[in-house]
PDB file of C-alpha atoms and ligand atoms in Angstrom:
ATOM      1  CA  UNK A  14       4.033  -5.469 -16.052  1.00 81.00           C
ATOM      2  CA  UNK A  15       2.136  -8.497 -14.631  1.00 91.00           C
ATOM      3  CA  UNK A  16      -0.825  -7.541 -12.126  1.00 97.00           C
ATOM      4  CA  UNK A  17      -0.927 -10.686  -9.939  1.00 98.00           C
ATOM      5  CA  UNK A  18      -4.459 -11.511  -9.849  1.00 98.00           C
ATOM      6  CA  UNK A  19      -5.092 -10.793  -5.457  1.00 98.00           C
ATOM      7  CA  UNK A  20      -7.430 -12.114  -3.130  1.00 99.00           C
ATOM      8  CA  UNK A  21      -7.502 -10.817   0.774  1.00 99.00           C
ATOM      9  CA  UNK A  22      -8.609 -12.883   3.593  1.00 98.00           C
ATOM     10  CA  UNK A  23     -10.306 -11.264   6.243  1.00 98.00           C
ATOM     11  CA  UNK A  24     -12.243 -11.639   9.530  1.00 98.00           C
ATOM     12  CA  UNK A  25     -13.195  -8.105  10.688  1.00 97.00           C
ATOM     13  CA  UNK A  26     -12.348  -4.241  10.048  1.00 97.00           C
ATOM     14  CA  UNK A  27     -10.291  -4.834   7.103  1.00 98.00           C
ATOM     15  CA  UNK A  28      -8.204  -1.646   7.507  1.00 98.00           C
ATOM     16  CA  UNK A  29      -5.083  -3.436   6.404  1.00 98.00           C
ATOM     17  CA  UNK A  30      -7.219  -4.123   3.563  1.00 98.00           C
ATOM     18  CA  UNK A  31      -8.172  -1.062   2.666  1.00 98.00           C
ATOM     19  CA  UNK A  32      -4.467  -0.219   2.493  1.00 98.00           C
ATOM     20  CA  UNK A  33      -4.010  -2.772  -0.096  1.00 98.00           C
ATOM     21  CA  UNK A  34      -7.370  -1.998  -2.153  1.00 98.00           C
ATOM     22  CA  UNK A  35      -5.606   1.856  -2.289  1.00 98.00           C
ATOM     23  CA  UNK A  36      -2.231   1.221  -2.989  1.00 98.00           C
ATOM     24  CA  UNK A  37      -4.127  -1.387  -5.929  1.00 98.00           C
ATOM     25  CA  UNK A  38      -6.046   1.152  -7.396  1.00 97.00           C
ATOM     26  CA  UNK A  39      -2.973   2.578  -8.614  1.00 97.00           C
ATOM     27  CA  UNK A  40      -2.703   1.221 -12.397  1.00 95.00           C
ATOM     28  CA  UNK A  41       1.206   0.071 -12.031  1.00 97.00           C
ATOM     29  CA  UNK A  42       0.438  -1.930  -8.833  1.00 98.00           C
ATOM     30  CA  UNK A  43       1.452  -5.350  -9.400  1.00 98.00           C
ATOM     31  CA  UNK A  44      -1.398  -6.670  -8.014  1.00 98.00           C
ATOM     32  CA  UNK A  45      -4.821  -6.226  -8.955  1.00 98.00           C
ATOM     33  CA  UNK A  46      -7.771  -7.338  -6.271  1.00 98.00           C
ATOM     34  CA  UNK A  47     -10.143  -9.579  -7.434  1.00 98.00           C
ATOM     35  CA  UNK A  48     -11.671 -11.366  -4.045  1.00 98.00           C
ATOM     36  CA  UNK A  49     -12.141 -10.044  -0.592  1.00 98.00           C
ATOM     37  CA  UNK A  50     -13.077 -13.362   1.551  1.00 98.00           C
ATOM     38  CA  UNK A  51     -14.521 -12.947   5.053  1.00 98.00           C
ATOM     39  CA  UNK A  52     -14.788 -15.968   7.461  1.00 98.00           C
ATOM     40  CA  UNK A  53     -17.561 -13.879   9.183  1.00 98.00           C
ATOM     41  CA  UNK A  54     -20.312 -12.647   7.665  1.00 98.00           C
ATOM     42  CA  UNK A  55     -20.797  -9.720   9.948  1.00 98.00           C
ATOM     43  CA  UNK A  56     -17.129  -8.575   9.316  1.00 98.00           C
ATOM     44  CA  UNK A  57     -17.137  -4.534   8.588  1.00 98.00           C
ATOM     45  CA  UNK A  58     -14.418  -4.975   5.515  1.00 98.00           C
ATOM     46  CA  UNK A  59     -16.752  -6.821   3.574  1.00 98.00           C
ATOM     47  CA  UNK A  60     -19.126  -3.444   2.738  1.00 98.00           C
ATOM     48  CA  UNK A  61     -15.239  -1.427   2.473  1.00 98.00           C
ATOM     49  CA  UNK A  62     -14.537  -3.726  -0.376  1.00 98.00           C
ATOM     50  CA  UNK A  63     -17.975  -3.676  -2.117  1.00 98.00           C
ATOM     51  CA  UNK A  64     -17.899   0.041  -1.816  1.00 98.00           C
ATOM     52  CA  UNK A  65     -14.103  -0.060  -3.662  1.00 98.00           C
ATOM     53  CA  UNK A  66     -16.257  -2.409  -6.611  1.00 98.00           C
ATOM     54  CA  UNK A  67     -13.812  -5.560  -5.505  1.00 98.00           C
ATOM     55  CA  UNK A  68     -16.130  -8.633  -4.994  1.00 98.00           C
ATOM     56  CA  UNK A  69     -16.992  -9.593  -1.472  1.00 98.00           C
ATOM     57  CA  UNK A  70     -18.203 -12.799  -0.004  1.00 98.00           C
ATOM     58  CA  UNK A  71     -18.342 -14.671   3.659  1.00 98.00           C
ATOM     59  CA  UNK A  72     -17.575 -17.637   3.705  1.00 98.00           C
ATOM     60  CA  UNK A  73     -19.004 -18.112   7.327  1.00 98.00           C
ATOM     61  CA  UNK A  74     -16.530 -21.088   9.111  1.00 98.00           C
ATOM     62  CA  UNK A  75     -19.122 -21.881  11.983  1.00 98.00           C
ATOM     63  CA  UNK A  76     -21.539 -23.975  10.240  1.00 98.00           C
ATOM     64  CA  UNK A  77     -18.454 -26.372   9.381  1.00 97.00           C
ATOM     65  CA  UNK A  78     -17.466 -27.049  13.016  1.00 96.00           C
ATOM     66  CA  UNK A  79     -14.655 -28.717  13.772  1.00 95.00           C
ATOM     67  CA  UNK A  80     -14.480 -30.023   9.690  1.00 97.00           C
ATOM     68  CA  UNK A  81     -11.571 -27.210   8.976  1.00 96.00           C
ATOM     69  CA  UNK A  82     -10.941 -29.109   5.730  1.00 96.00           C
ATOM     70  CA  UNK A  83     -14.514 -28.840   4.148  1.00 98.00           C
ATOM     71  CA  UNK A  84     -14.410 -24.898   5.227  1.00 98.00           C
ATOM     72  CA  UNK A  85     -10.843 -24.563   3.599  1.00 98.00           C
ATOM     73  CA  UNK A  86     -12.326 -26.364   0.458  1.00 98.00           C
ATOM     74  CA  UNK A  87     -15.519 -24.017   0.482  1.00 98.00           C
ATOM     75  CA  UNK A  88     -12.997 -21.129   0.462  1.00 98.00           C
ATOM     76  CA  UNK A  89     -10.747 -22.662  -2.291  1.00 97.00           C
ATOM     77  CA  UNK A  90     -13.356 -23.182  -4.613  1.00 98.00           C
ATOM     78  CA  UNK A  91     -14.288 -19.230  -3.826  1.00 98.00           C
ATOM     79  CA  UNK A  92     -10.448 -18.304  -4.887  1.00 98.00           C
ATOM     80  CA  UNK A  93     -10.095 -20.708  -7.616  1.00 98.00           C
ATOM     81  CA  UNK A  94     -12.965 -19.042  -9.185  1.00 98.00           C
ATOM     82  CA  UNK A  95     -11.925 -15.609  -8.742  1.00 98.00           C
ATOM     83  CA  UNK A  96      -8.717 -17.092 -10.676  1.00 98.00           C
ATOM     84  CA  UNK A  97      -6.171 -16.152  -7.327  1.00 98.00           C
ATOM     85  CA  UNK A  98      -2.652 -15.838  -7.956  1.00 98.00           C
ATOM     86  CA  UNK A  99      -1.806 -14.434  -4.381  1.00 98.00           C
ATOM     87  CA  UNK A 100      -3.353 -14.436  -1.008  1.00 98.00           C
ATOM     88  CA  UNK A 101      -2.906 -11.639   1.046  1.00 99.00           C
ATOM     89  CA  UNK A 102      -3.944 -12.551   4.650  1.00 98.00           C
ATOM     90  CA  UNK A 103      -5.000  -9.517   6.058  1.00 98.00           C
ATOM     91  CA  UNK A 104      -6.463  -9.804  10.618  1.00 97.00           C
ATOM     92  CA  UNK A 105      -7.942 -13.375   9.022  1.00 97.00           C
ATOM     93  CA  UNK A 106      -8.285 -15.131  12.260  1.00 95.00           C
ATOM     94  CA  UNK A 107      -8.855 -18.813  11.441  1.00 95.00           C
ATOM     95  CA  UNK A 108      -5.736 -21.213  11.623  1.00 91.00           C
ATOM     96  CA  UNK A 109      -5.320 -22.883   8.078  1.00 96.00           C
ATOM     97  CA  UNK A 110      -4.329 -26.514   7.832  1.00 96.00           C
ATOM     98  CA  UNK A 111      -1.299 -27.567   6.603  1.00 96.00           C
ATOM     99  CA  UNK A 112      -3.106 -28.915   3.388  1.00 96.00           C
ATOM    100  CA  UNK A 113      -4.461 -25.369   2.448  1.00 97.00           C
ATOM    101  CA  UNK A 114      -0.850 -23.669   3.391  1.00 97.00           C
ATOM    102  CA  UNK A 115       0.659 -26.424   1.252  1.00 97.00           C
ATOM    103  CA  UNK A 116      -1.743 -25.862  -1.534  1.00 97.00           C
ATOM    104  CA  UNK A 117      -0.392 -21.863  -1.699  1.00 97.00           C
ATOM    105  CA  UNK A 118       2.704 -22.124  -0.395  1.00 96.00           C
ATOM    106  CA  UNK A 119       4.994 -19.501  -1.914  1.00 98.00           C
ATOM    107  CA  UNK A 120       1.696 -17.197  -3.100  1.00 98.00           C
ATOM    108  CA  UNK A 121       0.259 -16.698   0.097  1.00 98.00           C
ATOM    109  CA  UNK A 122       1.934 -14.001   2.822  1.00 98.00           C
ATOM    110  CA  UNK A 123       0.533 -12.293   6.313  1.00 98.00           C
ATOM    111  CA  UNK A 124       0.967  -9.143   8.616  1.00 98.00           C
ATOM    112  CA  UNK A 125       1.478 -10.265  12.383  1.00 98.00           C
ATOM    113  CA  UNK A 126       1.716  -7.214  14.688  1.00 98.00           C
ATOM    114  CA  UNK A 127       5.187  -8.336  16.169  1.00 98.00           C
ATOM    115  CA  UNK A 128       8.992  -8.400  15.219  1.00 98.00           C
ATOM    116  CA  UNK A 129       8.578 -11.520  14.808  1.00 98.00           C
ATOM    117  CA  UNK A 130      10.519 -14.043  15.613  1.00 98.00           C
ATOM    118  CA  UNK A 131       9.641 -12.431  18.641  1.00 98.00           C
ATOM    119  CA  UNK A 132       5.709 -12.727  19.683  1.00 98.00           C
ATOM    120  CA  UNK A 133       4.276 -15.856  17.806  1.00 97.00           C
ATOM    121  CA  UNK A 134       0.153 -16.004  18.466  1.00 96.00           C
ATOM    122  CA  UNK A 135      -2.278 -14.013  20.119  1.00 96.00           C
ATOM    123  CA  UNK A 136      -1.245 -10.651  22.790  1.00 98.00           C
ATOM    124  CA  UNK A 137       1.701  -9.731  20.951  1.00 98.00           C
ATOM    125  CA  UNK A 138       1.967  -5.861  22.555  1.00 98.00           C
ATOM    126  CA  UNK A 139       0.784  -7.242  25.919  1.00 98.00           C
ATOM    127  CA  UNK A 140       4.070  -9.990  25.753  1.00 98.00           C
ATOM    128  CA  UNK A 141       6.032  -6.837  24.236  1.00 98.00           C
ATOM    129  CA  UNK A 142       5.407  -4.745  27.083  1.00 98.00           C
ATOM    130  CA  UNK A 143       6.201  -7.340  29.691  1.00 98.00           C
ATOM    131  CA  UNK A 144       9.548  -7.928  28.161  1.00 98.00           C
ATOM    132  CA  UNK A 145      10.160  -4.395  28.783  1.00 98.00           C
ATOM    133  CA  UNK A 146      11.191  -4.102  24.968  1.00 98.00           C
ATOM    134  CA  UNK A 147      12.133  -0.589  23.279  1.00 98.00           C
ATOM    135  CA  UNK A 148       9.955  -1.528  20.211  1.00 98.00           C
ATOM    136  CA  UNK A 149       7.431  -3.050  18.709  1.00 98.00           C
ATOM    137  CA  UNK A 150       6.483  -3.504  15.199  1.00 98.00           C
ATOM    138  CA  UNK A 151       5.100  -5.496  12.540  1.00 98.00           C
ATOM    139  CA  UNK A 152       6.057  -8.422  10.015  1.00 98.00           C
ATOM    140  CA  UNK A 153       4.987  -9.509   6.410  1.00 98.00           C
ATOM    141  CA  UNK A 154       5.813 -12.992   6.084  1.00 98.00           C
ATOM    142  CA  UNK A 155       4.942 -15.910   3.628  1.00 98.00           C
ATOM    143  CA  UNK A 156       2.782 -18.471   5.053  1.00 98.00           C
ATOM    144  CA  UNK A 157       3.959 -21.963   5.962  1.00 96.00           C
ATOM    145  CA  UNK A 158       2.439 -24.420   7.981  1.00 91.00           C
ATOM    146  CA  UNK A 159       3.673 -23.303  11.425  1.00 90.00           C
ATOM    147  CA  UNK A 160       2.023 -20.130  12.835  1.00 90.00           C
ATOM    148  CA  UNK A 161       3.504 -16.720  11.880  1.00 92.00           C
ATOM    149  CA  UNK A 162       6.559 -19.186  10.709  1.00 92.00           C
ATOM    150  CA  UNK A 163       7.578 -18.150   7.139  1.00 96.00           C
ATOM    151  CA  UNK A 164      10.447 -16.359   6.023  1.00 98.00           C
ATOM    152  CA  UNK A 165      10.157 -12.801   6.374  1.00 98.00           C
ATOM    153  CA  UNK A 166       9.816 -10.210   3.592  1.00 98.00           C
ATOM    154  CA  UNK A 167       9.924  -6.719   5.500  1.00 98.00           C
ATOM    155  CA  UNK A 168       9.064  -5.813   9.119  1.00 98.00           C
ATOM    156  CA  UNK A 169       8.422  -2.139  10.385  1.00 98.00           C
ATOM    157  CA  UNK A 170       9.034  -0.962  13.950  1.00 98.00           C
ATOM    158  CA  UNK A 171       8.187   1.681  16.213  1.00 98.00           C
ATOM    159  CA  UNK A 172       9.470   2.503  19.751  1.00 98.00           C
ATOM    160  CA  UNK A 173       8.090   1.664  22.847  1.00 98.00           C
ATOM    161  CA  UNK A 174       6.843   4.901  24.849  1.00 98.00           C
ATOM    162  CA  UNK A 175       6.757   5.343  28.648  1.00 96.00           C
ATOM    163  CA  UNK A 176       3.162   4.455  29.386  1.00 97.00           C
ATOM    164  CA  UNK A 177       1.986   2.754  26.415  1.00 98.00           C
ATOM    165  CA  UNK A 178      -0.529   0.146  26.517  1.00 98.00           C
ATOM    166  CA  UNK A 179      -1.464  -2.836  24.093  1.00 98.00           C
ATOM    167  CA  UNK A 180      -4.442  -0.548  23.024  1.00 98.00           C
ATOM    168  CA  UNK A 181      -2.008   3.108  22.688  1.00 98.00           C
ATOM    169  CA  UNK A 182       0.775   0.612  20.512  1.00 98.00           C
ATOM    170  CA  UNK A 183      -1.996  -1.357  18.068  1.00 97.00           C
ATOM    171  CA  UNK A 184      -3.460   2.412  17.620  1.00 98.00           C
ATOM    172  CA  UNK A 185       0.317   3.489  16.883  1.00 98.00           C
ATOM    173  CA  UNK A 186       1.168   0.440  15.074  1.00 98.00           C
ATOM    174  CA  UNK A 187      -1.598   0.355  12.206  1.00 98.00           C
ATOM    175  CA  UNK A 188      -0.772   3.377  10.498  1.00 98.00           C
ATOM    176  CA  UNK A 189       2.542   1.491  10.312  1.00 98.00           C
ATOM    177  CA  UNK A 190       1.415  -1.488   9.410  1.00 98.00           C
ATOM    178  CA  UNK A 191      -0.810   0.232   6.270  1.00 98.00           C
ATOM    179  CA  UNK A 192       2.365   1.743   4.705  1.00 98.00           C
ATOM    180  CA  UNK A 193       4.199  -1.665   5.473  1.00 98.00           C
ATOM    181  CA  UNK A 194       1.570  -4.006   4.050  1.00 99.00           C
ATOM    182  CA  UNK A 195       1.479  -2.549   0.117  1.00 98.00           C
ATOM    183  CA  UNK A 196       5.321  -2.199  -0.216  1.00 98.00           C
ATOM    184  CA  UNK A 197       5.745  -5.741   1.318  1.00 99.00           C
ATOM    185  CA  UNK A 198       3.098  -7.350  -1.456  1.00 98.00           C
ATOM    186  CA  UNK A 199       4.354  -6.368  -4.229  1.00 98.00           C
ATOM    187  CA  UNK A 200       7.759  -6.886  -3.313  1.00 98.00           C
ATOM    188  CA  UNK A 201       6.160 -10.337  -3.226  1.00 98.00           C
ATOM    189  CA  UNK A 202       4.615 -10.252  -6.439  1.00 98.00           C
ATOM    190  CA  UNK A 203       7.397  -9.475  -8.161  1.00 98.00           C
ATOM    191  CA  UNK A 204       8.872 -12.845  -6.403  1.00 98.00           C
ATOM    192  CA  UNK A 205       5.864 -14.696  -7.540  1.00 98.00           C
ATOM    193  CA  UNK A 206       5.856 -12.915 -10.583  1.00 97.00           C
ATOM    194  CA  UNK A 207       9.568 -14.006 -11.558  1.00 96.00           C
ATOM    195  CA  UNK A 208       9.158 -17.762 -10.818  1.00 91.00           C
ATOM    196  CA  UNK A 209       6.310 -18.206 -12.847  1.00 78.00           C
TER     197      UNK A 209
HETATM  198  C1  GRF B  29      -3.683  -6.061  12.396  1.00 88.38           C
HETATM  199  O1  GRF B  29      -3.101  -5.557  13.557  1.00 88.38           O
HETATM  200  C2  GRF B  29      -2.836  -7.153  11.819  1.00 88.38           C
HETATM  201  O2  GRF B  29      -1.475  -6.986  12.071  1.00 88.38           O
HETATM  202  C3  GRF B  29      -3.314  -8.375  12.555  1.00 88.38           C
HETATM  203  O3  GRF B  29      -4.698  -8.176  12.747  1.00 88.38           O
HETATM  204  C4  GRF B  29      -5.002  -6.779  12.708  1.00 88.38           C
HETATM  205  C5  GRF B  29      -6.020  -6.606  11.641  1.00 88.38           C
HETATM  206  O4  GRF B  29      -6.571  -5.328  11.591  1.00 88.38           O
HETATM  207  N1  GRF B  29      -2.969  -9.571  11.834  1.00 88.38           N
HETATM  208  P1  GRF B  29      -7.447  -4.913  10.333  1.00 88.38           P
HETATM  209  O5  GRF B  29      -8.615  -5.876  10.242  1.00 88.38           O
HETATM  210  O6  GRF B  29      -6.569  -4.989   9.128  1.00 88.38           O
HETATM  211  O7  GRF B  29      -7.900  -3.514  10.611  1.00 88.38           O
END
């Protein structure tokens, strides 16, 4: 079996992350980590990943400013090094351009803490609650140039309880979202995997 060489975007705890890093440490995991990127360099995930031996480096987006294309090509560089064969975003919290989608189109998928189609962007248990919905959930989906866009590859769900809040649901949520996140990357290795 192919291991998919992986690299995991970041921008803070990394505990979706860390469920990836586990579920790779298993030795018939199609994917094998070889880059954990951070767009800021205080983000906790970065010493996770160091501590799991996977490589670890900021890349820190602020000094580029409003140049989005000279930060995506700093991070580019970092993945084409590595030798990256699939991006796993993982709470990365930068908009890419469409150029840098483009470029990893079809090797690059996210988790978004919605069913989506429902809850596109930012305060997805906040707009979930409103709605007076009955669940909530989250989504693996490849990347494409609109935001949380792609075709889907798996979504978990969980139900709404009386009382909940947008903090009691994201604390309910992750444990979901770190079983959901392993099964849903390899099932997209193995597409990746079978076109190449
Ligand atoms: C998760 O809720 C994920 O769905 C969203 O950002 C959060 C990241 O948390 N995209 P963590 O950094 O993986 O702990």
């Amino acid at each position: 079996m192919k291991r998919l060489k992986l690299a995991i975007l970041i921008s803070g705890r990394g505990s979706n992350m860390e469920a990836l890093l586990k579920a790779a440490a298993a030795p018939d995991y199609p994917a094998k980590p070889v880059l954990v990127l951070s767009n800021r360099p205080d983000a906790a995930g970065l010493e996770t990943a160091l501590e799991a031996g996977v490589p670890a480096l900021a890349i820190d987006h602020k000094p580029y400013g409003k140049d989005r294309e000279a930060f995506e090509r700093a991070m580019d560089a970092a993945l084409s090094e590595a030798g990256t064969e699939i991006i796993a975003l993982a709470g990365f919290m930068r908009v890419l351009t469409p150029r840098f989608v483009e470029k990893w189109q079809g090797r690059m998928i996210n988790i978004h803490p919605s069913l989506l189609p429902k809850y596109k962007g930012l305060d997805t248990h906040q707009r979930a609650l409103d709605a007076g919905d009955a669940e909530a959930g989250a989504t693996v989906h490849w990347v494409s140039p609109g935001v949380d866009d792609g075709e889907i590859i798996q979504q978990a769900s969980l139900p709404i309880l009386p009382g909940d809040t947008p903090d009691s649901l994201a604390a309910r949520l992750l444990p979901v979202e770190h079983r959901l996140y392993p099964e849903a990357l390899a099932k997209a290795c193995a597409v990746v995997s079978a076109r190449t």
